[in-house]
Coordinates of C-alpha atoms and ligand atoms in Angstrom, one line a residue:
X2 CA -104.3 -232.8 17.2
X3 CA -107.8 -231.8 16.8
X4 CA -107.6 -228.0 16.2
X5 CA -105.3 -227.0 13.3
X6 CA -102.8 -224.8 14.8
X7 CA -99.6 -226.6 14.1
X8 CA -96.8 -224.6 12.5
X9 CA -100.3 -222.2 11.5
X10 CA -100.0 -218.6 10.4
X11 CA -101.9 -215.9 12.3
X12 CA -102.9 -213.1 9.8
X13 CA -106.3 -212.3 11.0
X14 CA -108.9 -213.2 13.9
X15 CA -111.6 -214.2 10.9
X16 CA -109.5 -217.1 10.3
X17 CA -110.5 -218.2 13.4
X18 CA -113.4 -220.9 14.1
X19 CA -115.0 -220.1 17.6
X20 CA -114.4 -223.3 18.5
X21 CA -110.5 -222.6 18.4
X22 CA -110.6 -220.0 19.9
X23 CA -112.1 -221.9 22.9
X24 CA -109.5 -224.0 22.9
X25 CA -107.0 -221.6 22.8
X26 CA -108.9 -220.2 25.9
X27 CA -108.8 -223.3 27.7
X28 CA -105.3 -223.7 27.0
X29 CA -104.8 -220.3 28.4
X30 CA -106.8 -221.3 31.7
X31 CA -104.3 -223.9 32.1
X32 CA -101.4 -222.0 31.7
X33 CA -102.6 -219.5 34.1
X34 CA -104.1 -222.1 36.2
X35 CA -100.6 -224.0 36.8
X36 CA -98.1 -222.6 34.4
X37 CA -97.7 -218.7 34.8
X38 CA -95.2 -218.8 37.6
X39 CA -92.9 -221.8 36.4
X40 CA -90.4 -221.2 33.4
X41 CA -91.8 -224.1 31.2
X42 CA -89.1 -225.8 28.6
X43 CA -91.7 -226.3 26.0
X44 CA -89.5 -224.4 23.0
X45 CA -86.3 -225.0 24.8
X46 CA -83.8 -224.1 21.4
X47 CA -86.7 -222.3 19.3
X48 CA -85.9 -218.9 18.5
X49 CA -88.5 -216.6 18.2
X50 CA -88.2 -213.4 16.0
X51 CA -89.6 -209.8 17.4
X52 CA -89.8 -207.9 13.9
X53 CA -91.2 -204.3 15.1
X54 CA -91.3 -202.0 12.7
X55 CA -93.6 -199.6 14.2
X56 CA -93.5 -199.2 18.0
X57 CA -94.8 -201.2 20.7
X58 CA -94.8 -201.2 24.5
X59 CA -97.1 -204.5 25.4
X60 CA -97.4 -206.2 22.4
X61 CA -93.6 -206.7 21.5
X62 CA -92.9 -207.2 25.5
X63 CA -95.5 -209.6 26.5
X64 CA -94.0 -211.6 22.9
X65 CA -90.5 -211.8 24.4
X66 CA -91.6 -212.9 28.2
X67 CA -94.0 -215.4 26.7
X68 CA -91.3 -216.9 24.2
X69 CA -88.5 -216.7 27.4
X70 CA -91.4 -218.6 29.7
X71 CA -91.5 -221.1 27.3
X72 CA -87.7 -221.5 27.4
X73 CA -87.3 -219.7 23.7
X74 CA -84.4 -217.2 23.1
X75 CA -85.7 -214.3 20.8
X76 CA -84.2 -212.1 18.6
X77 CA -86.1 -208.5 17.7
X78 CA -85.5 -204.9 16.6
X79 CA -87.7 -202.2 16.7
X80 CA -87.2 -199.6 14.4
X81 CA -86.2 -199.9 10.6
X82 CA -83.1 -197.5 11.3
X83 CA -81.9 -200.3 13.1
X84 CA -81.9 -202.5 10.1
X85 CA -80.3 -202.8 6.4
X86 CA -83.8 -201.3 5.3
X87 CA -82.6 -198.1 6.2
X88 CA -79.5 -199.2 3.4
X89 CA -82.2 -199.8 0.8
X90 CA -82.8 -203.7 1.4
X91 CA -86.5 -204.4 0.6
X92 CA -89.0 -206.0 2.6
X93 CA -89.2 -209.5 1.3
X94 CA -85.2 -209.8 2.4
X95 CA -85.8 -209.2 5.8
X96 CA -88.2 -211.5 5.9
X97 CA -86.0 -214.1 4.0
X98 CA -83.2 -213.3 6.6
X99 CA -85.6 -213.7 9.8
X100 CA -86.9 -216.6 8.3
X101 CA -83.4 -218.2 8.4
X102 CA -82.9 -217.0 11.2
X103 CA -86.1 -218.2 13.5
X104 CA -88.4 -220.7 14.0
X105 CA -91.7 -218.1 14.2
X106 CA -91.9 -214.2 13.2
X107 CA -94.0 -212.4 14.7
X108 CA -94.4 -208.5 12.4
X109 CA -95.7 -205.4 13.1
X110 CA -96.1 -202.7 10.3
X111 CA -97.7 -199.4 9.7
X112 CA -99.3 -201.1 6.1
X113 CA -101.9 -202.9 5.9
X114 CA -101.1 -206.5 4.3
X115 CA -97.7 -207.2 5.2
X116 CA -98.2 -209.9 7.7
X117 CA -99.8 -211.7 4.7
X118 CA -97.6 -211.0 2.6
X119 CA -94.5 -212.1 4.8
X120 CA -96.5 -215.4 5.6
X121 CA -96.4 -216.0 1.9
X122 CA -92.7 -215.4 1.8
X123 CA -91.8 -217.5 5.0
X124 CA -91.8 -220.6 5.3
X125 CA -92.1 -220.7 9.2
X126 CA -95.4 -219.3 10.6
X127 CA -96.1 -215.5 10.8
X128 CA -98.1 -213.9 14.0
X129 CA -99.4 -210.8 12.8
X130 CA -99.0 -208.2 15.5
X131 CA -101.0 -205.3 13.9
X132 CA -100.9 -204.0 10.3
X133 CA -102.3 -201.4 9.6
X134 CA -105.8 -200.5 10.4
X135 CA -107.2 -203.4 10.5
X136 CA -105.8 -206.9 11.8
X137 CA -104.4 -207.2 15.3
X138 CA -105.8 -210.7 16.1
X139 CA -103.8 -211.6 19.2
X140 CA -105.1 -208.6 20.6
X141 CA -108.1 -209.1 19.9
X142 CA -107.5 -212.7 21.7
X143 CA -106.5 -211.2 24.6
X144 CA -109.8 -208.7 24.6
X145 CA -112.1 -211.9 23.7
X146 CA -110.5 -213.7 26.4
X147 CA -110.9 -211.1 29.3
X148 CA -114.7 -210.5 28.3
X149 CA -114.9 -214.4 28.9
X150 CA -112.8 -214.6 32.1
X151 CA -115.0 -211.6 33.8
X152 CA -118.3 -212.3 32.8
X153 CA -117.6 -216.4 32.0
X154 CA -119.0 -216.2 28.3
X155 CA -118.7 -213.4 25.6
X156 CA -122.6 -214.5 24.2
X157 CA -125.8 -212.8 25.1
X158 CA -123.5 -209.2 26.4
X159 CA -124.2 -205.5 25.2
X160 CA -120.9 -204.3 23.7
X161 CA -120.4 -200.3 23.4
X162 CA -117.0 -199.9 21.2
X163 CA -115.8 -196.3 21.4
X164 CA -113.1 -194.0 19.6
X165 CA -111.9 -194.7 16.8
X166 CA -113.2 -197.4 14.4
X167 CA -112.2 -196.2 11.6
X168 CA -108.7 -196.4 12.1
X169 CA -108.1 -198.6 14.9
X170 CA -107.3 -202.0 14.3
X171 CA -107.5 -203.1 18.1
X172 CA -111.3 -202.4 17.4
X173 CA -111.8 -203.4 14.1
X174 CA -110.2 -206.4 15.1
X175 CA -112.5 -206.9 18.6
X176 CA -115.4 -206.3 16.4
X177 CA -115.0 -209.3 14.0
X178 CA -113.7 -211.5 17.0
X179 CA -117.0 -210.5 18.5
X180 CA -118.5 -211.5 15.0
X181 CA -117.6 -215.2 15.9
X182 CA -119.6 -215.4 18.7
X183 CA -122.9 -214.3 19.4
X184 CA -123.1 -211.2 21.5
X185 CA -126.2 -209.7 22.0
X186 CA -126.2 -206.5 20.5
X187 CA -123.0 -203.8 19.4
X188 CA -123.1 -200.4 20.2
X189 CA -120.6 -198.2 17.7
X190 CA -120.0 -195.3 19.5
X191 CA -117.9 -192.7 17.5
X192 CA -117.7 -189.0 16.5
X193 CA -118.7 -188.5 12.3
X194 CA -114.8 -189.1 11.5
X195 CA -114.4 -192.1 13.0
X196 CA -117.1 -194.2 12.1
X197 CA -116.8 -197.5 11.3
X198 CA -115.7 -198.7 7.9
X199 CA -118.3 -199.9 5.7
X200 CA -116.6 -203.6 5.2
X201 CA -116.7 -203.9 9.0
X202 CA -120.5 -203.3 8.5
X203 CA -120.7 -205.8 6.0
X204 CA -119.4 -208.4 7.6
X205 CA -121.8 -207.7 10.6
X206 CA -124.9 -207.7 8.6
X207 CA -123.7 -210.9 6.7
X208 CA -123.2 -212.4 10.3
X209 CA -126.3 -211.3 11.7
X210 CA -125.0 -209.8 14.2
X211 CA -127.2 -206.6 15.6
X212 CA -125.5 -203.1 15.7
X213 CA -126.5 -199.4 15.7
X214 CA -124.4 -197.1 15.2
X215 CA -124.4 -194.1 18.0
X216 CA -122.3 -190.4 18.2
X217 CA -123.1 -190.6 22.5
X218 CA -121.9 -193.1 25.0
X219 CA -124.3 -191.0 27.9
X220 CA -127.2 -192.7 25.2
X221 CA -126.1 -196.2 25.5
X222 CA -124.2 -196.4 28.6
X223 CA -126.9 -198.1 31.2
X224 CA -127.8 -200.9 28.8
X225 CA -123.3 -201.9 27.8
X226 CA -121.7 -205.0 29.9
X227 CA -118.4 -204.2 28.1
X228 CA -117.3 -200.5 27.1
X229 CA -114.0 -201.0 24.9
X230 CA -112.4 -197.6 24.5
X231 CA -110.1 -196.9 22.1
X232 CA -107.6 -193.9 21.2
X233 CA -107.2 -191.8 18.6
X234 CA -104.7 -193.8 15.8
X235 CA -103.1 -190.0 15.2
X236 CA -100.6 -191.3 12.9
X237 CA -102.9 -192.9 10.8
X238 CA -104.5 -189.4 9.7
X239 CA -103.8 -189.0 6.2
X240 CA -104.9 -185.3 7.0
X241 CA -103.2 -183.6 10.0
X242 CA -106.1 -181.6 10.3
X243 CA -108.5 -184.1 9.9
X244 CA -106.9 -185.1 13.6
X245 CA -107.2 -181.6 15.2
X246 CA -110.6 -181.5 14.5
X247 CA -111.5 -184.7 16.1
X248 CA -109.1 -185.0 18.8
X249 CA -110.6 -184.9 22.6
X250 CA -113.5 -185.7 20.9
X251 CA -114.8 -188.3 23.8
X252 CA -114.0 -189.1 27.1
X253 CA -114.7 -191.3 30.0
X254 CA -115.3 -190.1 33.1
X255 CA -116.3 -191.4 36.7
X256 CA -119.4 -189.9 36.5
X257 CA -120.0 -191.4 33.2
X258 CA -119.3 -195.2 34.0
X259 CA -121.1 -194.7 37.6
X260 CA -124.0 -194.5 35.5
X261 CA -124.0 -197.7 33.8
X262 CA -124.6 -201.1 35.3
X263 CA -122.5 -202.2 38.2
X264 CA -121.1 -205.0 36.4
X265 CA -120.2 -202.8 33.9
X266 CA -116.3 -203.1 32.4
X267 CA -114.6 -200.9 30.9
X268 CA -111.7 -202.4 28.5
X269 CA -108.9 -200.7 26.5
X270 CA -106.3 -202.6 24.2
X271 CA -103.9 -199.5 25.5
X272 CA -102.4 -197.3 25.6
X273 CA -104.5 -194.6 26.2
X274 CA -103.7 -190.9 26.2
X275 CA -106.7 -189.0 27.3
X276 CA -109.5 -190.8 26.1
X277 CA -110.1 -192.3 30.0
X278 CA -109.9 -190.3 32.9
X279 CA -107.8 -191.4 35.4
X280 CA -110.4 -191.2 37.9
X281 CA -111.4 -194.5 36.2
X282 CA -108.2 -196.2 36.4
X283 CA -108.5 -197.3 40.6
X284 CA -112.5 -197.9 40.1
X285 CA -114.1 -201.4 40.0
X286 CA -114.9 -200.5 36.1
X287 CA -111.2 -200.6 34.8
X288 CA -110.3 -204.0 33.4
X289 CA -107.6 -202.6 31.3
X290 CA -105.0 -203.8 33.2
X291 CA -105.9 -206.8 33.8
X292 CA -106.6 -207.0 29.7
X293 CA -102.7 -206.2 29.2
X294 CA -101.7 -209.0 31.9
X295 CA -103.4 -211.7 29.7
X296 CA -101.1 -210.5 27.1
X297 CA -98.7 -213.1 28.2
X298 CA -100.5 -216.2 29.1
X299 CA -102.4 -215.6 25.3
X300 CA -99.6 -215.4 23.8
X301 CA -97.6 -218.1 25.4
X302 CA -100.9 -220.8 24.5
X303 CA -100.9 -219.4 20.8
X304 CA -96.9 -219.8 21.0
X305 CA -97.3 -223.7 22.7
X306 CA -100.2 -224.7 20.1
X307 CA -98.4 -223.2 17.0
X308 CA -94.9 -224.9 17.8
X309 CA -95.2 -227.4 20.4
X310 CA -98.2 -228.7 19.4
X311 CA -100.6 -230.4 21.9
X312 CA -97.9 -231.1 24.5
X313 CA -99.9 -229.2 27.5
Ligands
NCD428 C1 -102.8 -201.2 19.7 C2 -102.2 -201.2 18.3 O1 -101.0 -201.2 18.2 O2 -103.0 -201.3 17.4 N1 -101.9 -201.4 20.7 C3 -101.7 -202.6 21.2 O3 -101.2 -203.5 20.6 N2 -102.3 -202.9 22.4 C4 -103.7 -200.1 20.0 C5 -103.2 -198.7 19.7 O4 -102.0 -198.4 19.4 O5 -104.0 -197.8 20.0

């Protein structure tokens, strides 16, 4: 196989060449091309575990129809009062059990560093579904994928990334997938609060990629091909008030987007509470949903390449 993703771990999109993540794209095409209405026995007997410790709508659902598309049973919880952890049993024991248990885990946790440290347990690969702030790299997949099925490339395009890049890791993680291609120019819209970490930064200037950093989407919002808006990671406020004071900070509105470009898109990893008004959600400038949709085909190539291996 040309593209190392065989029995691979998937901690972070930085451990990602650009060009596999093309061929993940590619496989993706196909699947959607041919695929997305035919159960496919692929990972007929594979059992895929849904380890949710912190809650998901999209993420953990569009797992469990891609593994069952691919003919894979999966077991999953969703809450650690569900599990012996709630009895005291530590981390590294669930993982031991769930790698026993299954042939791929996919995690989610509300710390930063556990999907790495449960791929260092496990023996079978680990998809990282969002630790902490920071890495969510099948979501940001999903977001590089949609820029590239709308406007056929993610190079050469004006990025505005609003809300909260701080601590988001849908956005953190979209910026660094954007850092493996070579977008035009990134707009990193935020109130004071929110602003983007300085490592994020780092990484940018170290990839020569151009960015300013802006308070306004009004100042930016005629020259952005993509707008990705994000919400407000409430419960990842160390400081309660620290929230209130930021909350409803931003908004998108009609009036706002009709002032942009008219190829202008608006994405969203979702879900959103208020930080899009719904006035937006029926216009030609919402792409969200269509962002969640390719939540399953994503995830059923990264599934294929990881344990089936090139069989496509
Ligand atoms: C995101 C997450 O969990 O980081 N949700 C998702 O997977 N689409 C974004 C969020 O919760 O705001």
């Amino acid at each position: 196989m040309k593209y190392k993703f065989h029995q691979r771990d998937v901690i972070s999109i930085l451990d990602f060449e650009r060009d596999e993540l093309e061929y993940l794209f590619e496989t993706t095409d196909k699947i959607l091309d041919s695929y997305i209405d035919k159960k496919m026995h692929l990972l007929d007997g594979k059992i895929i575990a849904l380890a949710f410790f912190e809650p998901s709508t999209r993420t953990r659902l569009s797992f469990e129809v891609a593994a069952k598309k691919l003919g894979a049973d999966v077991i999953s919880f969703t809450s650690e009062e569900s599990l012996s952890i709630s009895k005291g049993e530590n981390l590294a024991d669930t993982i031991r059990m769930l790698d026993n248990y299954s042939d791929l885990i996919v995690i989610r946790h509300r710390l930063e560093g556990v999907a790495k440290y449960a791929a260092e347990i496990a023996e079978k690969p680990v998809i990282n579904a969002g630790d902490g702030k920071q890495h969510h790299p099948t979501q940001a997949m999903i977001d590089l994928y949609t820029v590239r099925k709308l406007f056929g490339a993610i190079d050469g395009l004006t990025y505005g990334i609003l809300g909260d890049l701080r601590y988001g890791r849908a956005a953190t993680s979209f910026i660094y997938g954007l850092s493996i291609f070579k977008p035009k120019k990134l707009y990193l819209i935020s109130p004071e609060a929110l602003r983007v970490r300085e490592e994020v930064l780092e990484l940018l200037k170290n990839r020569n990629i151009m960015y300013e950093e802006k308070y306004n989407t009004e100042d930016v919002i005629d020259q952005l091909d993509v707008l990705y808006v994000t919400r407000i990671q409430r419960e990842r406020f160390p400081d309660p008030m620290e929230y209130e004071r930021v909350k409803g900070s931003y908004r998108v509105t009609r009036e706002l987007v009709k002032r942009g470009r008219r190829e202008l898109k608006v994405l969203h990893p979702l879900p959103k509470v208020n930080e899009i008004d719904y006035s937006v959600d029926a216009s030609e400038y919402a792409a969200y949903y269509i962002q969640a949709k390719y939540g399953v085909p994503i995830r059923m190539s990264l599934l294929i390449l990881i344990l089936g291996g090139d069989k496509l």
